[in-house]
Tab-separated table of C-alpha atoms in Angstrom:
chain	number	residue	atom	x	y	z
A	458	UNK	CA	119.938	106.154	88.533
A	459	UNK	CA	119.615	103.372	85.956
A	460	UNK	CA	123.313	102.960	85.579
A	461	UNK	CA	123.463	102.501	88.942
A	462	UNK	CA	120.658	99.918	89.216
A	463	UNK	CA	121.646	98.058	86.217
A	464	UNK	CA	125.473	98.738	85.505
A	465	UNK	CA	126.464	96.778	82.671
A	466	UNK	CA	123.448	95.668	81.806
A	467	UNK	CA	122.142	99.017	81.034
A	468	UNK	CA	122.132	99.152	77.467
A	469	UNK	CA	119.854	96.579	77.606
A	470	UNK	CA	117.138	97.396	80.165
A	471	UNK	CA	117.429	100.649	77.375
A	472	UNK	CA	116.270	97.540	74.616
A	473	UNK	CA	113.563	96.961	77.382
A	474	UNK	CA	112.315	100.176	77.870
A	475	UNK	CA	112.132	100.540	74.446
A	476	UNK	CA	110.025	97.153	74.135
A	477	UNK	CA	107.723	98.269	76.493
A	478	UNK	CA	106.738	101.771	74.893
A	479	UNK	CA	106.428	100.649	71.324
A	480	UNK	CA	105.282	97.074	70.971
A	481	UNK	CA	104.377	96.829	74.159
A	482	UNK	CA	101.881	99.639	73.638
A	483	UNK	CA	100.687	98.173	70.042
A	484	UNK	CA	100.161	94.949	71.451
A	485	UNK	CA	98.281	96.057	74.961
A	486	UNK	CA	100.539	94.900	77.093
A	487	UNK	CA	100.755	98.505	79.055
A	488	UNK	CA	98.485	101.621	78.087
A	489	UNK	CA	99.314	103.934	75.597
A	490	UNK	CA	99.778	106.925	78.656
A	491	UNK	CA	102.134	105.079	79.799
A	492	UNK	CA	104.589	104.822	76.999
A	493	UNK	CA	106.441	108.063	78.211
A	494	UNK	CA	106.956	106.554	81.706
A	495	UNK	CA	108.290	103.164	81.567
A	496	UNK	CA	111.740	104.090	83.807
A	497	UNK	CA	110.113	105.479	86.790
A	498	UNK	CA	107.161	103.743	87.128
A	499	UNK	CA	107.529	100.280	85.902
A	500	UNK	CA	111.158	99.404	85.416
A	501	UNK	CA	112.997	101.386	88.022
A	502	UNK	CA	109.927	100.500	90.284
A	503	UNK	CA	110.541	96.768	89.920
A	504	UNK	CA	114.083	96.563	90.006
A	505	UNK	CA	114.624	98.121	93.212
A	506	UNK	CA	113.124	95.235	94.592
A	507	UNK	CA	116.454	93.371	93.883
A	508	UNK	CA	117.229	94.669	97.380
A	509	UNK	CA	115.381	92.212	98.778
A	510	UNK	CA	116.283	89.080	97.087
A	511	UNK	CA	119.071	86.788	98.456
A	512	UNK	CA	122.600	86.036	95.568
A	513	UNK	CA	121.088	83.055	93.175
A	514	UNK	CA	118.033	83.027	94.362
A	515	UNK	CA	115.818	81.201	92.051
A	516	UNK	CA	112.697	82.986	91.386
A	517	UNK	CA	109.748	82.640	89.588
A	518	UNK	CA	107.493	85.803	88.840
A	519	UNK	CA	103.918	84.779	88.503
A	520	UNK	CA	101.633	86.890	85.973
A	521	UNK	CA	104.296	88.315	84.514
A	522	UNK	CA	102.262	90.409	81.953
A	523	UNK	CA	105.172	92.310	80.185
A	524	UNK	CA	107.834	90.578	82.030
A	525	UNK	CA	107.428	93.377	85.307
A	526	UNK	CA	108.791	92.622	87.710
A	527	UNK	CA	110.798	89.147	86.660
A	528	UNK	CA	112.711	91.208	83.972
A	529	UNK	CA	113.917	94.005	85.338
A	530	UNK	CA	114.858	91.783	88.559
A	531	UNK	CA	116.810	90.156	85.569
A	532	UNK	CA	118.537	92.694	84.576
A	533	UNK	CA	119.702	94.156	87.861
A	534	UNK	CA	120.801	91.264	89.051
A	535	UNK	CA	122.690	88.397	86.336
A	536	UNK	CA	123.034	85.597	89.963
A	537	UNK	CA	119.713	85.303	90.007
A	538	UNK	CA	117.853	82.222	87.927
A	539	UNK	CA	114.505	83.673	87.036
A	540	UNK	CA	111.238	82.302	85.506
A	541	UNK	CA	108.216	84.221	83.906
A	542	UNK	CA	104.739	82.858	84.642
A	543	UNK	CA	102.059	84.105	82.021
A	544	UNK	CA	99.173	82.252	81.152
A	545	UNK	CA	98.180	84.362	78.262
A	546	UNK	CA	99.598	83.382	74.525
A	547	UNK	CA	100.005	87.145	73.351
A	548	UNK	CA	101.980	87.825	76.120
A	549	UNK	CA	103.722	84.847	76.109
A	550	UNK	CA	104.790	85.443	73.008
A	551	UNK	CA	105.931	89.017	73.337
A	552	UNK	CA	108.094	88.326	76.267
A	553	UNK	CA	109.595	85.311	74.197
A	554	UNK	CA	110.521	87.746	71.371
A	555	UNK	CA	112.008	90.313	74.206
A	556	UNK	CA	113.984	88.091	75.866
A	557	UNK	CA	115.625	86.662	72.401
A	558	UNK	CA	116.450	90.481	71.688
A	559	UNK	CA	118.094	91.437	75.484
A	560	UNK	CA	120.093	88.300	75.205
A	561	UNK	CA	119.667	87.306	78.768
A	562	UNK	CA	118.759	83.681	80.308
A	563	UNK	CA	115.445	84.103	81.693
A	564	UNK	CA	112.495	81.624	81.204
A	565	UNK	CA	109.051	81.974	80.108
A	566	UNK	CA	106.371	79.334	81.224
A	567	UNK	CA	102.429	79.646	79.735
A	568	UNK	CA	100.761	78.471	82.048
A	569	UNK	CA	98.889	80.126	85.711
A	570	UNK	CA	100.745	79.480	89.496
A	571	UNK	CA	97.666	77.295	90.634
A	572	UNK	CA	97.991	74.472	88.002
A	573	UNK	CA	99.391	71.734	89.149
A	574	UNK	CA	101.840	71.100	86.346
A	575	UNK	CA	103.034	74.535	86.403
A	576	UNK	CA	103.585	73.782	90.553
A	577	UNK	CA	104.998	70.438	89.846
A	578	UNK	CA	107.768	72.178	87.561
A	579	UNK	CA	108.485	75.255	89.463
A	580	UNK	CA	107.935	74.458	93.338
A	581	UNK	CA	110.581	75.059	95.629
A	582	UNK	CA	111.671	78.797	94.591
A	583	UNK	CA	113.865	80.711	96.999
A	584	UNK	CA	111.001	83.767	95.756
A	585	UNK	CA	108.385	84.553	94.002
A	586	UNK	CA	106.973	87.779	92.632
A	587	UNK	CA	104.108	90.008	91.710
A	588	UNK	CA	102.780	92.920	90.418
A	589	UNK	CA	99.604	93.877	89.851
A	590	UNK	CA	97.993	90.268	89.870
A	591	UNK	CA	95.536	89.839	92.593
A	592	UNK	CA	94.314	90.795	95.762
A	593	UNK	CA	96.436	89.608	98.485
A	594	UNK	CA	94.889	87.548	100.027
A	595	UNK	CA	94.176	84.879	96.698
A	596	UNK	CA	97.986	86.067	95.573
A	597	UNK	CA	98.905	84.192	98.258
A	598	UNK	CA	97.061	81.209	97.533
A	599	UNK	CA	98.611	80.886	94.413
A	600	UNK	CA	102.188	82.244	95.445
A	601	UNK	CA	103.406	80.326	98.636
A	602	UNK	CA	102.946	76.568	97.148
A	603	UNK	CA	105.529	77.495	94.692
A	604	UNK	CA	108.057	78.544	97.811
A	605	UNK	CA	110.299	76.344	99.693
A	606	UNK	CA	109.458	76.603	103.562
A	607	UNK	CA	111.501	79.846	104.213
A	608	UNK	CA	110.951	81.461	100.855
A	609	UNK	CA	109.637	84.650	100.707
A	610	UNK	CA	106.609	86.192	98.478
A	611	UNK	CA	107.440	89.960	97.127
A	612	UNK	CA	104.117	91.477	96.560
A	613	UNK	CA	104.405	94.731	94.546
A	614	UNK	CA	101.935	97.191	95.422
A	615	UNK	CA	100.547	100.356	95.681
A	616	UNK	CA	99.382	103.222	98.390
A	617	UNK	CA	96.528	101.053	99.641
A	618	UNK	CA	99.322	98.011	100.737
A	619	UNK	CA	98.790	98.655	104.643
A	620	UNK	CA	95.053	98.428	104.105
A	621	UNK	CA	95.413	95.322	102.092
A	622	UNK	CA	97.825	93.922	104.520
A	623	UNK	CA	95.540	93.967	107.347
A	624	UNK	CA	91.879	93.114	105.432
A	625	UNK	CA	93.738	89.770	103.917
A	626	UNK	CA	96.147	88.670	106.821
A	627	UNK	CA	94.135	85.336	108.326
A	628	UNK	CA	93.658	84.822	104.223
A	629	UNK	CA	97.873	84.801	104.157
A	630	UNK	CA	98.021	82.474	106.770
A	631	UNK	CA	95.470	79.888	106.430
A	632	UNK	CA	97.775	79.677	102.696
A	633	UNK	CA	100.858	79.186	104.658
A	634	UNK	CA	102.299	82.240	105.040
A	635	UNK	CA	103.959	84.571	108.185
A	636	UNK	CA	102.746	87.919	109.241
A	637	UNK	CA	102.834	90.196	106.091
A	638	UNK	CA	105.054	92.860	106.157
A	639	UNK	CA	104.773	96.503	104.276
A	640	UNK	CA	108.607	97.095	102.995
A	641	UNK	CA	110.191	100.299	101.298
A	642	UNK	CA	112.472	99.546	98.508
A	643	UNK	CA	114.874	102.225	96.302
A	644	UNK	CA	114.795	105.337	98.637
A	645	UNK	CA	117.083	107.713	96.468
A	646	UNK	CA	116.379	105.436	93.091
A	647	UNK	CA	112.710	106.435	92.760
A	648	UNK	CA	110.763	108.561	94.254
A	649	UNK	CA	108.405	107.368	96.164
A	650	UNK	CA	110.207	104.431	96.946
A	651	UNK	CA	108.448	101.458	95.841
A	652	UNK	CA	106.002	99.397	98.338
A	653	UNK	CA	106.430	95.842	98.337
A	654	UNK	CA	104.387	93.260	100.930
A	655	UNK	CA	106.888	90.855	102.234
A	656	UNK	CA	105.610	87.232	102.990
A	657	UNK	CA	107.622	84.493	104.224
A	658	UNK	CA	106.234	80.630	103.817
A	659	UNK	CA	106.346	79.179	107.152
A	660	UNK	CA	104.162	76.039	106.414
A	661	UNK	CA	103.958	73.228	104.123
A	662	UNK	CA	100.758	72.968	103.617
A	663	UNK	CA	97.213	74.305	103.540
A	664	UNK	CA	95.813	75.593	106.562
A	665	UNK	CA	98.709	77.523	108.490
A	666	UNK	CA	99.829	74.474	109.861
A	667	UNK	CA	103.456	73.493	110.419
A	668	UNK	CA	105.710	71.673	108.472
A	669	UNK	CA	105.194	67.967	109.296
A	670	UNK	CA	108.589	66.272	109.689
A	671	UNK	CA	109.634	64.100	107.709
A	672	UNK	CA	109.239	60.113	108.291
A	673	UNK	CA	112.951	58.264	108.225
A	674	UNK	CA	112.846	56.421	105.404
A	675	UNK	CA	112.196	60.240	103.431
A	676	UNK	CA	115.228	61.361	105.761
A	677	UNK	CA	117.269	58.161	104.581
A	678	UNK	CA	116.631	58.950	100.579
């Protein structure tokens, strides 16, 4: 199944995996029981998203943690132009020395999705990512001002995602967003196929409110 998901590219989601369950471990970026399960339930889990994500899109993967699930995205798919978002120096560090070892041309930004510089230098993404960050509801908050109107947010979640879905959706769209959406990805690739919550940005600013257009001199330039 992982030749499949990352062809080519395969000997070096092996490097990753291999990050992951040694240094990884040492350095706390995953537990130590997880170590023996880094295919099925992180990488494979993540990468199946790819599924969802348009040719080049350029994404940026906020909380990125040990890279999951910006790298593996990476690795699955070499069109698309990706960006890590970690606000934490430890980690920012590890995924700097991963990403030197797999050889692939993926960014890493300290920094959190709500600061202002961070927005300034990453706004407009076609989509941006999660996994294991926040509620809903404040993902959201943080997420969709780094979208271009039409951009989608790919939540990665668990059982509860339905539940979450409806407790946070007036939180979603007061932040800008459409009617979330529970999605399977990777039926066949892992088993249970992964949940992701699906949110498109449908306004351009705070408050659910629709784009305004713009004035013609903005058109003109």
């Amino acid at each position: 199944m992982a030749a499949e998901v990352f062809g080519d590219r395969l000997p070096a989601a092996r490097r990753y995996a291999e990050h992951l369950a040694t240094s990884g471990v040492v350095r706390g970026l995953i537990g130590p029981r997880e170590a023996g399960r880094v295919w099925d339930r992180h990488i494979l889990n993540c990468a199946v998203a790819a599924e969802l994500i348009p040719h080049g899109a350029r994404l940026v993967d906020v909380g990125s943690g040990a890279g999951l699930p910006g790298i593996p995205l990476a690795l699955a798919r070499p069109d698309l132009h990706v960006v890590l978002i970690e606000p934490l120096a430890r980690r920012v560090d590890w995924l700097d020395e991963v990403i030197e070892d797999l050889g692939i041309p993926v960014v890493v930004e300290r920094g959190r999705a709500e600061e202002a510089a961070v927005r300034r230098r990453w706004e407009g993404a076609d989509v941006v990512t999660a996994r294991a960050v926040a509620p809903l509801a404040r993902l959201a908050g943080w997420a969709l001002p780094l979208l271009r109107p039409g951009g989608t947010l790919l939540a990665v979640k668990g059982a509860s995602a339905a539940e979450e879905v409806v407790r946070d959706v007036a939180a979603v769209r007061k932040s800008g967003g459409g009617e979330p959406r529970v999605v399977r990805c990777g039926a066949g690739v892992v088993d249970p196929p992964s949940t992701v919550v699906l949110v498109e940005r449908v306004a351009n600013r705070r408050g659910g409110g629709p784009e305004r257009p713009r004035r013609r001199r903005e058109q003109r330039s």
